[in-house]
Coordinates of C-alpha atoms in Angstrom, one line a residue:
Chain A
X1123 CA -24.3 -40.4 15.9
X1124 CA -21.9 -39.2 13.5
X1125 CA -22.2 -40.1 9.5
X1126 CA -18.8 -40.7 7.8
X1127 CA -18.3 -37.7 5.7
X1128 CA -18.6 -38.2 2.0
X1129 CA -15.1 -37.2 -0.5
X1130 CA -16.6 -34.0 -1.3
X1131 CA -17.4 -33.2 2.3
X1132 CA -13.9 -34.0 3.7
X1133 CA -12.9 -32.3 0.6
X1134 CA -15.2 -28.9 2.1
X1135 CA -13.5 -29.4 5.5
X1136 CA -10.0 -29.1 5.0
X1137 CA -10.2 -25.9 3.4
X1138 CA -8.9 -23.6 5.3
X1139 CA -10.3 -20.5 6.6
X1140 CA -9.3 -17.1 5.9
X1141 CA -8.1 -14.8 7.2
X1142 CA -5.6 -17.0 8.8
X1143 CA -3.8 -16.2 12.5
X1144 CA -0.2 -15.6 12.9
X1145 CA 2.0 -17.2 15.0
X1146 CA 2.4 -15.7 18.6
X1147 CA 6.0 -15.0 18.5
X1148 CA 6.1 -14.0 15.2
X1149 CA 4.1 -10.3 14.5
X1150 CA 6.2 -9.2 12.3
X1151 CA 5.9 -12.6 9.7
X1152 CA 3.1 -13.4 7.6
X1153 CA 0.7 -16.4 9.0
X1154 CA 2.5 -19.9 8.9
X1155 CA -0.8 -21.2 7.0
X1156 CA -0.1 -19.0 4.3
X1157 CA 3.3 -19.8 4.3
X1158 CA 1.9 -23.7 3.7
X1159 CA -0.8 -22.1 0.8
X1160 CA 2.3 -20.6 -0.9
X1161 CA 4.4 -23.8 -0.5
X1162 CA 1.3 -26.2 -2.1
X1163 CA 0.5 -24.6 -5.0
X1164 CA 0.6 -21.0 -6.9
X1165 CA -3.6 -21.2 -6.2
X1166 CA -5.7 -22.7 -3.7
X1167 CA -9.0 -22.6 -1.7
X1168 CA -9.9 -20.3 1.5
X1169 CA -13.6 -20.3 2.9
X1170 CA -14.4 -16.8 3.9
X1171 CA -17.0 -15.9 6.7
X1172 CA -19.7 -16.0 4.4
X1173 CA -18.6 -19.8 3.6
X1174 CA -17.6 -19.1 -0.1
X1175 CA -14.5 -20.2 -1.2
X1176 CA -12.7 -17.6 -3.3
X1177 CA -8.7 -18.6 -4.8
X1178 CA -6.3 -17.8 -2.6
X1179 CA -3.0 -16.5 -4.8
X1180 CA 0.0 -16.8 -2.8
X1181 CA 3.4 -16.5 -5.0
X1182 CA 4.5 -13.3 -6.4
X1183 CA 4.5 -14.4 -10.1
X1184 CA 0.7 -15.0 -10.5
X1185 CA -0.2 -12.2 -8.3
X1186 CA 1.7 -9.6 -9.9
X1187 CA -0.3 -11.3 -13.5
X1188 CA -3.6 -11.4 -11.8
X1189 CA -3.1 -7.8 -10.3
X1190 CA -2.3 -6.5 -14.1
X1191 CA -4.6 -8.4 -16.0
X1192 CA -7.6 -6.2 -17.4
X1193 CA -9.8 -9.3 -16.9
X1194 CA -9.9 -9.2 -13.0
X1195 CA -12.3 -7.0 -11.2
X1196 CA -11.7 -4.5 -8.3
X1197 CA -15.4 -3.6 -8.2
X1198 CA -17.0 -4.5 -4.9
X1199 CA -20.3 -4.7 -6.2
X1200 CA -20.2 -7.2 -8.6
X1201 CA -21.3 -10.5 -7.4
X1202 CA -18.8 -13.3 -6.4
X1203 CA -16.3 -10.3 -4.7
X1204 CA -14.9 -11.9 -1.6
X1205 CA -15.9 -9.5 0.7
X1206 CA -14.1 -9.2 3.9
X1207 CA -16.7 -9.0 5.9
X1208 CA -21.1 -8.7 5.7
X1209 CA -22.7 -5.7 3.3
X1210 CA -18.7 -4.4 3.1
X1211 CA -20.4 -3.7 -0.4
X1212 CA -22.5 -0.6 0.5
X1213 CA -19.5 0.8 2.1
X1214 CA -17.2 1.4 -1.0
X1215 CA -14.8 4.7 -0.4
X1216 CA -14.4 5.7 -4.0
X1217 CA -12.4 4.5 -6.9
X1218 CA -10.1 1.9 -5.6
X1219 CA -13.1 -0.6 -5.5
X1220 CA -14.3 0.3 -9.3
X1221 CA -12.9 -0.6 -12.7
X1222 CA -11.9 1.2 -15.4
X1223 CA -12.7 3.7 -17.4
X1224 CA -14.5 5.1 -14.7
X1225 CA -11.6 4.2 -11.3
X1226 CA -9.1 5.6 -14.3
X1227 CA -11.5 8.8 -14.9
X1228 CA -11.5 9.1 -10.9
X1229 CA -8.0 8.6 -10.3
X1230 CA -6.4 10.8 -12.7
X1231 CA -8.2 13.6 -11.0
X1232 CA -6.0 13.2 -7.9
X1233 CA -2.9 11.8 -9.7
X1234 CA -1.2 15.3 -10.3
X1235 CA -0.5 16.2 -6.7
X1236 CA 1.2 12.7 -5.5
X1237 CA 3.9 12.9 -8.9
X1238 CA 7.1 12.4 -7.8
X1239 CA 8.2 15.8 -8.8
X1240 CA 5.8 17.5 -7.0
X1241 CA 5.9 15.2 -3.9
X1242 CA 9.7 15.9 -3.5
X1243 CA 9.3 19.8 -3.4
X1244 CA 7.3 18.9 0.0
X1245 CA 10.1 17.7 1.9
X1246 CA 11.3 20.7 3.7
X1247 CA 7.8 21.4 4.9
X1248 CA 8.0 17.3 6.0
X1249 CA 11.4 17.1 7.5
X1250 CA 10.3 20.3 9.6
X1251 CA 7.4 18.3 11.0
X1252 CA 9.1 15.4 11.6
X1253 CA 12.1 17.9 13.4
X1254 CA 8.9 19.3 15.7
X1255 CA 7.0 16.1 16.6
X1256 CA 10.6 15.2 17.5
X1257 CA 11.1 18.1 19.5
X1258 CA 7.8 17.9 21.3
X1259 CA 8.1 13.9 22.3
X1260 CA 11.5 15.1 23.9
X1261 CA 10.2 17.8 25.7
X1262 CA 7.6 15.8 27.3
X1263 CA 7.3 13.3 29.7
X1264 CA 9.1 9.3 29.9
X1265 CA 8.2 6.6 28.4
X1266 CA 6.1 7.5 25.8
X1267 CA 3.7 5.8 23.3
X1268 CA 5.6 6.7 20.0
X1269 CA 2.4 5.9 18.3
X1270 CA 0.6 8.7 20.2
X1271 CA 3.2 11.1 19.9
X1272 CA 4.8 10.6 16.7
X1273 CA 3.9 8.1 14.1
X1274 CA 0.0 9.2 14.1
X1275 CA 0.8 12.8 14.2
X1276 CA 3.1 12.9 11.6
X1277 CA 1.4 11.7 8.6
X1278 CA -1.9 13.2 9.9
X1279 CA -0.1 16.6 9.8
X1280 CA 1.4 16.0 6.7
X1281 CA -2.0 14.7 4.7
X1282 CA -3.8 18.1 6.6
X1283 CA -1.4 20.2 5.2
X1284 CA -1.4 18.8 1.5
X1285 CA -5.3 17.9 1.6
X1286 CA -6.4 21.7 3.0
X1287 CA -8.2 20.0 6.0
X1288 CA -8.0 21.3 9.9
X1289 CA -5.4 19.4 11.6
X1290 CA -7.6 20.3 15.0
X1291 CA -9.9 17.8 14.1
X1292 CA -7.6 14.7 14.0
X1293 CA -8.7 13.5 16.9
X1294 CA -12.0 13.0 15.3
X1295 CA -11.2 11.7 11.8
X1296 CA -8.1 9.8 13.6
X1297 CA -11.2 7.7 15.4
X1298 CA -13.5 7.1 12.4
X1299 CA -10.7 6.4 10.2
X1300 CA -9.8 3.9 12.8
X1301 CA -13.4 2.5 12.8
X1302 CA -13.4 2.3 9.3
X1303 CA -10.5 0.2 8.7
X1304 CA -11.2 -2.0 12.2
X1305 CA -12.3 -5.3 10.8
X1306 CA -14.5 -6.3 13.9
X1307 CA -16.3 -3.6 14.5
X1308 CA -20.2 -4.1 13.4
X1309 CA -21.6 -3.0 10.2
X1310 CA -24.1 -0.1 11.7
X1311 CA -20.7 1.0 13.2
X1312 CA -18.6 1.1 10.6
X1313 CA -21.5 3.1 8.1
X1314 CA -21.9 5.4 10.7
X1315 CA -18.1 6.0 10.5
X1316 CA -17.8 6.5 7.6
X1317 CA -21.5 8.6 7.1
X1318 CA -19.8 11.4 9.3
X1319 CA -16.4 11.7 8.0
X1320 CA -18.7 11.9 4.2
X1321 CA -20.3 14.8 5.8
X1322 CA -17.2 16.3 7.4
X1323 CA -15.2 16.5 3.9
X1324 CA -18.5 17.2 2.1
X1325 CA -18.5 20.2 4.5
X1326 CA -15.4 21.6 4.2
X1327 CA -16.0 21.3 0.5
X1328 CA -18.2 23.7 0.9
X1329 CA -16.1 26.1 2.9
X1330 CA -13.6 25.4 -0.3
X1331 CA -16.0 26.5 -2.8
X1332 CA -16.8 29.5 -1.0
X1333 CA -13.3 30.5 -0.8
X1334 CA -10.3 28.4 -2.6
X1335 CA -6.8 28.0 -1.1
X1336 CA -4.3 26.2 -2.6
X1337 CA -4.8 22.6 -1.9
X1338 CA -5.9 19.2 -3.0
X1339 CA -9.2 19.9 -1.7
X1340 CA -9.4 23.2 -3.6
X1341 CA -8.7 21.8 -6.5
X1342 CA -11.2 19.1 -6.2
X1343 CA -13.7 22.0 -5.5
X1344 CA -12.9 23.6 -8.9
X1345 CA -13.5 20.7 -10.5
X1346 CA -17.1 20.3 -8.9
X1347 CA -17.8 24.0 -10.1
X1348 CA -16.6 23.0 -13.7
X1349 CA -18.9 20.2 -13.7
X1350 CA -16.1 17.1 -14.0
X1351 CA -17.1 15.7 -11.0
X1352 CA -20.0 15.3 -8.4
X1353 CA -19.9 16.9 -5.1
X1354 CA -20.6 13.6 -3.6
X1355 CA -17.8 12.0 -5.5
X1356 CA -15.6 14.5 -4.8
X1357 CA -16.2 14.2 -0.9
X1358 CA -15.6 10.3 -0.9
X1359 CA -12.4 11.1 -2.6
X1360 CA -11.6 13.5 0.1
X1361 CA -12.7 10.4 2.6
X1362 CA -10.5 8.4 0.8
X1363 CA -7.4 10.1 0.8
X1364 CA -7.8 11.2 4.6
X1365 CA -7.8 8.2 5.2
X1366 CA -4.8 6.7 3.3
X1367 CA -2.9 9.2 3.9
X1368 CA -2.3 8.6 7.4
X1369 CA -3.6 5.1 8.7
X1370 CA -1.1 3.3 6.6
X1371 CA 1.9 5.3 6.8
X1372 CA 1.6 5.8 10.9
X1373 CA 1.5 2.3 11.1
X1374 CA 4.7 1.9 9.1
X1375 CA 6.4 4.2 11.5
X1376 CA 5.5 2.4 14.4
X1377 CA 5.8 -1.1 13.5
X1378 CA 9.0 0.0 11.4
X1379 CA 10.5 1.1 14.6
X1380 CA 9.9 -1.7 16.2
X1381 CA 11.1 -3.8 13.5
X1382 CA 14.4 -1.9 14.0
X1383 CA 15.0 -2.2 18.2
X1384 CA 14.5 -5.6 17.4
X1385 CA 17.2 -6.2 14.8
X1386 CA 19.2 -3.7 16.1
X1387 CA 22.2 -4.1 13.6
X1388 CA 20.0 -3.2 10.9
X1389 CA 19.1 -0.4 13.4
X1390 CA 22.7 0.7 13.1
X1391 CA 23.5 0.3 9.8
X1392 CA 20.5 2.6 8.8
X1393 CA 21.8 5.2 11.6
X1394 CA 25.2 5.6 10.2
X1395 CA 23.9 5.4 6.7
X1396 CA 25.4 9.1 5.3
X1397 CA 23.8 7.8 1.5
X1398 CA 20.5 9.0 1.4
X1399 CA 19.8 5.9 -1.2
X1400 CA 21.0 3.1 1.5
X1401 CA 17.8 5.0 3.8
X1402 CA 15.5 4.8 0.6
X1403 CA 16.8 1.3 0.0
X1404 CA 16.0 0.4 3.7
X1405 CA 12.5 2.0 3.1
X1406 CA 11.8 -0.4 0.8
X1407 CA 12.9 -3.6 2.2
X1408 CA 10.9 -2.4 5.2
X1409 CA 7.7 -2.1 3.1
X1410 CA 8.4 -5.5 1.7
X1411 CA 9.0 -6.9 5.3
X1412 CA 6.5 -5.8 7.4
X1413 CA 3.6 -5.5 4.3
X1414 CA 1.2 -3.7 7.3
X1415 CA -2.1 -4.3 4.6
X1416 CA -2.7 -7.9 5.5
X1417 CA -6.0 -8.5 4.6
X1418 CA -5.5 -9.6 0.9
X1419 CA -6.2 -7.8 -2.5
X1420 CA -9.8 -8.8 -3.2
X1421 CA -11.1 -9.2 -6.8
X1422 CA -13.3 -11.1 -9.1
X1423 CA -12.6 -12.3 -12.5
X1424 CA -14.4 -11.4 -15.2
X1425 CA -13.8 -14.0 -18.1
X1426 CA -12.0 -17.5 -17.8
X1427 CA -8.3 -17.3 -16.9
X1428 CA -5.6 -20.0 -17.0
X1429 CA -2.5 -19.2 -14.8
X1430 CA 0.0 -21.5 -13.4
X1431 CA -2.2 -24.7 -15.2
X1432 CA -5.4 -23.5 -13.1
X1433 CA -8.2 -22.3 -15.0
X1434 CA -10.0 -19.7 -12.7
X1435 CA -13.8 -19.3 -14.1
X1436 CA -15.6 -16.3 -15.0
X1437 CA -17.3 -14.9 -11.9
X1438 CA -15.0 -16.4 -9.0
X1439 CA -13.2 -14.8 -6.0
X1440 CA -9.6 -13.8 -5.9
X1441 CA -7.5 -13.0 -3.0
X1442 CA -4.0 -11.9 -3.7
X1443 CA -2.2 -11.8 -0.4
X1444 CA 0.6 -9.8 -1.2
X1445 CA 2.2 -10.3 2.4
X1446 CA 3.5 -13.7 1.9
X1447 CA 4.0 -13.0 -2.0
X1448 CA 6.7 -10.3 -0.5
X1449 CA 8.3 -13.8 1.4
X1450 CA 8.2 -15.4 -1.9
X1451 CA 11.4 -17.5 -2.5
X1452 CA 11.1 -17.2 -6.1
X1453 CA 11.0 -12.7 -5.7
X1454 CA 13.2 -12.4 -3.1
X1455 CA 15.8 -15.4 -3.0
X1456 CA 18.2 -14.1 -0.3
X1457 CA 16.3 -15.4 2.9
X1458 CA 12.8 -14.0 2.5
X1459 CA 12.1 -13.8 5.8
X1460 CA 15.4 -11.9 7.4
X1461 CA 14.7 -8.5 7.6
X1462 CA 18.1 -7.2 5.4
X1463 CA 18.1 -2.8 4.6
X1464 CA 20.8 -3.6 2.1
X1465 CA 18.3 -6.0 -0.1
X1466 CA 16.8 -4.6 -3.6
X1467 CA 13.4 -4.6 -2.6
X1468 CA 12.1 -2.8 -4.9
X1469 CA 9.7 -5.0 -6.5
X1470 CA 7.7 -5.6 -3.4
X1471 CA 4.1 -5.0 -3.8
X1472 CA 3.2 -3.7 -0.7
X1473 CA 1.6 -1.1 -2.7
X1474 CA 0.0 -3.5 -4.9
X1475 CA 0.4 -3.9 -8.6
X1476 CA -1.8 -3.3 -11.9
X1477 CA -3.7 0.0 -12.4
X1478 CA -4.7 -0.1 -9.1
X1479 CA -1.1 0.4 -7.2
X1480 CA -0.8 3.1 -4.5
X1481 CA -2.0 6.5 -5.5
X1482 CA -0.2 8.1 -2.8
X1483 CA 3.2 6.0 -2.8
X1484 CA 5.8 8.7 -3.4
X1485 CA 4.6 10.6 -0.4
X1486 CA 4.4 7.8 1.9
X1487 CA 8.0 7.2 1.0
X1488 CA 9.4 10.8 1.1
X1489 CA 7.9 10.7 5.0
X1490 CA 9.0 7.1 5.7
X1491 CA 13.2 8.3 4.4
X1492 CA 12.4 11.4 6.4
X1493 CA 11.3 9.6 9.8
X1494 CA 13.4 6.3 9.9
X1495 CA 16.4 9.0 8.3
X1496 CA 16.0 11.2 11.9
X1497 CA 13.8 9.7 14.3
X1498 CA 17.0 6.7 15.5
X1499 CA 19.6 10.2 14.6
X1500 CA 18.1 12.2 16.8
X1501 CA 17.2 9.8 19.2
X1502 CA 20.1 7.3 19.5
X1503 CA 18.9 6.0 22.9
X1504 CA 15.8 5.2 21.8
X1505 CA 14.0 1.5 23.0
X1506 CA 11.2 -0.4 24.0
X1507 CA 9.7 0.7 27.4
X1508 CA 8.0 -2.8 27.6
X1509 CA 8.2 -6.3 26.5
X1510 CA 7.8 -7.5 23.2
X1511 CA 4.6 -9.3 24.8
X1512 CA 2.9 -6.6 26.2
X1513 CA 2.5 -5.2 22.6
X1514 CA -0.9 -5.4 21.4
X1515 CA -0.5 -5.8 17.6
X1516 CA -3.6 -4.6 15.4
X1517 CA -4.5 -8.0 14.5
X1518 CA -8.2 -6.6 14.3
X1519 CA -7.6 -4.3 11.4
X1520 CA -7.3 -4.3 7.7
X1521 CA -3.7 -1.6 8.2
X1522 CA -1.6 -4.2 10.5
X1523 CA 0.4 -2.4 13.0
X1524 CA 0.5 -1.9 16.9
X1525 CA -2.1 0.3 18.8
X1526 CA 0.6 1.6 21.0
X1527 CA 4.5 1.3 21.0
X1528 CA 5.8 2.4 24.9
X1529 CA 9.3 4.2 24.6
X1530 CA 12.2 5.7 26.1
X1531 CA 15.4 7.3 25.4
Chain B
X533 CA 17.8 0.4 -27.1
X534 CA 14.2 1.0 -27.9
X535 CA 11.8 2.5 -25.4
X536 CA 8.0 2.3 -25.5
X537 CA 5.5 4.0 -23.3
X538 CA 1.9 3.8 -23.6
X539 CA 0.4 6.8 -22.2
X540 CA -3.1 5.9 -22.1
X541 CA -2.1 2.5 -19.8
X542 CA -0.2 4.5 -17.4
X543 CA -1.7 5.4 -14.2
X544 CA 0.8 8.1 -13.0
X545 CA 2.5 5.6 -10.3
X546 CA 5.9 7.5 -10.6
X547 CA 7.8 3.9 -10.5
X548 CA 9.5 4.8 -14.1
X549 CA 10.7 8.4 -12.8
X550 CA 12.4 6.6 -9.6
X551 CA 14.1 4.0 -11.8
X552 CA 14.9 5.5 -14.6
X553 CA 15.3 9.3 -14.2
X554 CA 16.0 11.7 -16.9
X555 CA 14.3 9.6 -19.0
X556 CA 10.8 9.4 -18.0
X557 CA 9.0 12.7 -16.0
X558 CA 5.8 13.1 -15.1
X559 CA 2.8 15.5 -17.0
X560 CA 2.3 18.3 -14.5
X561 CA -1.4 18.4 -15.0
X562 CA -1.7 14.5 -14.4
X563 CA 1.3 12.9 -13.2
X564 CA 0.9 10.8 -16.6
X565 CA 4.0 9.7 -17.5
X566 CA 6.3 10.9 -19.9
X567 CA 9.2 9.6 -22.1
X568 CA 12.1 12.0 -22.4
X569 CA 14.1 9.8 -24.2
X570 CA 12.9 7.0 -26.7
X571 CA 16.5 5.5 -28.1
X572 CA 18.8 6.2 -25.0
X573 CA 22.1 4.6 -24.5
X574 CA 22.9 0.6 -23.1
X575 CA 24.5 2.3 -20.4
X576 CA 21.3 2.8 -18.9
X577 CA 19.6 -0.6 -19.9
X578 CA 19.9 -2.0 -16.5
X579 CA 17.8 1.5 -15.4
X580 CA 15.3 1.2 -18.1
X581 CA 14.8 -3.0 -17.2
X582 CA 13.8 -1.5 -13.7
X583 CA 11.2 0.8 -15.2
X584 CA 9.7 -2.1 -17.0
X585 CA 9.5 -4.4 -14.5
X586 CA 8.5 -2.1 -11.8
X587 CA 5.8 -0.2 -13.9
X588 CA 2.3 -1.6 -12.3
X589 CA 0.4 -1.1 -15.8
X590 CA 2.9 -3.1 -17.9
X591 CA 2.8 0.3 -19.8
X592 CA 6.9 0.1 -20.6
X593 CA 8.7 -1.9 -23.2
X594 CA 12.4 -2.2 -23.2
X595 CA 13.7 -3.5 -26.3
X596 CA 17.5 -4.3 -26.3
X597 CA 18.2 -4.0 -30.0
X598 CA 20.2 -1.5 -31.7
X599 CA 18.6 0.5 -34.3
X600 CA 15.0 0.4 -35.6
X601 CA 12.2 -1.8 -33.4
X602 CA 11.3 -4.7 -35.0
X603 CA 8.3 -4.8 -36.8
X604 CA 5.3 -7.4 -35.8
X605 CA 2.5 -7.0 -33.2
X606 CA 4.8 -4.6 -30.9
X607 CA 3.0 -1.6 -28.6
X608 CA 2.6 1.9 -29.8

């Protein structure tokens, strides 16, 4: 026997859930129910797996407003956080998930090294990386998974190198990192993760203490010995930046490659591009495009706020999906959803926005114009060893990409 | 034009340096942003616009009017 449902109950059951499925022809578009969301209204409802119902903020206008606004909280511990998934809480990784003044305190330890300036002076040591990994994948043996052999190394190397940490060991903090940012693995899983790459950085803290070299974890070692910061703060920041450092821009190389065989005069243009600003340009429009962090900003606000004629309340859930705010009509006018190098794309916010943004964005743009500048140059045969359908794309994970990308040349 | 930049919003994104070079740098220490120039030419308004609107702490003001800022509740 089935009761009719009562307003409010039918009211409960058409929210939707989130996070929301994309289409299966589609991987390189944002969900088509997000797509609806953002058509709607500027805010709506989501239930999350814990059946709260945080706002979901679709269009770029209020996100960009929400992600600025010093009444909205990144802190994961304070209650009313959507969390993506159960006790995600006890696994914070440092300051992205705490407010000011003490994420700005945090932060501006580790802001020095990723200045634009100082990133740039990096990129002979990064084009020669990119040259080797290049050399080595055409050395070796047909097809090959680019993802493998390329876009995982090359970050990874590159994040070593500027962090002062073995690049012997990737295999190892390539897998927990990998564990850490899988959204279905189980909790004791993910701690554990995330417990040993603590202890690995907290280790070779040690070894920086003991003797200093010139790198970003050196530096965070003098700062420990100087008293500005814990030694267990300074090894989650360690965690941290292993981590961002190479997850997210690996994933952009492969999933920006495929982007490209797929629209393959976009592939060209960017080939014959002799403009080192039309390969910055396309950068950008493929950070806008593909947006691989598809799991939603998650915050909390703090006081009342009225946006858009909504009045969120003090203490609710936010989700800022800023992969369908980079197809917002309203931003980006020109046909959203057509992937287009030669588009100003600047504005995207694939790195998010507000004093949270992307610590590490210059570099992961100085290694995304030096890959997608020689990787199709160097490699002008270059394409898919598979069908589009036999691609398994990381639908699992909080950085979206593919978990292997079979080429040949 | 007018420029304002307030240092203690910024948090050392670099997005002013990319759009508007040679008139914002970077601190070495901190990557805190600097203003080179506070009164440069409309030639380089469309630049400067870019900074402002690209600058994920709202820590830049372009104003578009020659001479003095105006007075009133502006930024520091």
């Amino acid at each position: 026997m089935t009761a009719t449902p009562t307003p409010l109950e039918r009211h409960e059951q058409e929210i939707p859930r989130f996070p929301m499925p994309r289409a299966a022809q589609c991987p390189f578009d944002p969900p088509p129910a997000l797509r609806e969301q953002q058509r709607q209204a500027p805010l709506t409802r989501v239930r999350l797996w814990d059946g709260s119902t945080p706002w979901l903020v679709t269009r770029y206008a209020e996100q960009r407003a929400l992600l600025a606004d010093p009444r909205v909280s990144a802190d994961i511990s304070r209650p009313g956080y959507p969390a993506s998934a159960p006790s995600s809480g006890k696994n914070s990784v440092g300051f992205i998930l705490m407010d000011d003044p003490e994420h700005a305190r945090l932060r501006r330890m580790v802001t020095a090294p990723f200045a634009v300036r100082r990133v740039e002076t990096l990129r002979p040591a990064v084009q020669k990386i990119v040259d080797d990994q290049i050399d080595t994948m055409l050395a070796g043996p047909r097809p090959a998974d680019l993802v493998q052999r390329f876009a995982l190394p090359v970050p990874s190397l590159v994040i070593c190198e500027l962090l002062g940490v073995p690049y012997d060991d990737h295999a190892f903090f390539q897998a927990n990192s990998g564990t850490i940012v899988n959204r279905e693995v189980s909790e004791p899983e993910r701690t554990a993760a995330l417990a040993a790459l603590t202890r690995y950085l907290d280790d070779l803290l040690g070894d920086k203490l003991a003797r200093p070299t010139d790198d970003l974890l050196s530096g965070l070692a003098a700062r420990v010995t100087r008293g500005e910061l814990s030694r267990p703060e300074a090894a989650r920041m360690g965690v941290l930046l292993l981590i961002a450092g190479h997850e997210t821009t690996a994933n952009m190389i492969a999933l920006g490659t495929l982007a490209l065989l797929r629209h393959p005069d976009q592939l060209a243009r960017l080939r014959e591009a002799r403009d080192p600003r039309v390969i910055a340009g396309a950068v950008e429009e493929l950070l806008r495009y593909l947006h691989i962090t598809h799991n939603g900003r998650r915050r909390t606000a703090l006081e009342d706020i009225e946006i858009a004629g909504y009045r969120i309340r003090a203490g609710e859930g936010l989700i800022l999906a800023n992969d369908i705010a980079n197809r917002d009509p309203r931003a980006f006018p020109d046909d959203p959803d057509r992937l287009d190098i030669r588009r100003d794309a600047r504005h995207h916010v694939a790195f998010g926005f507000g004093v949270h943004q992307c610590l590490g964005q210059p570099l992961a743009r100085l290694e995304l114009q030096i890959v997608y500048g020689t990787l199709y140059r160097r490699v002008p045969t270059l394409r898919l060893a598979t069908d589009l359908d036999a691609i398994a794309f990381k639908h699992d994970a909080s950085v979206y990409g593919v978990h292997e990308l079979p080429v040949t040349w | 034009m007018n420029v304002y930049l307030d240092q203690d919003k910024c948090v050392a994104s670099g997005q002013c340096v990319l759009a508007a070079p040679g008139i914002f740098d970077q601190r070495e220490e901190d990557g805190i942003a600097v203003l080179l120039d506070p009164a440069p030419p409309a030639g380089r308004a469309r630049d400067l616009h870019d900074a402002e609107d690209l600058c994920p702490a709202l820590a830049i003001r372009v104003d578009d009017a020659q001479g003095t800022p105006a007075t009133g509740d502006r930024p520091a």
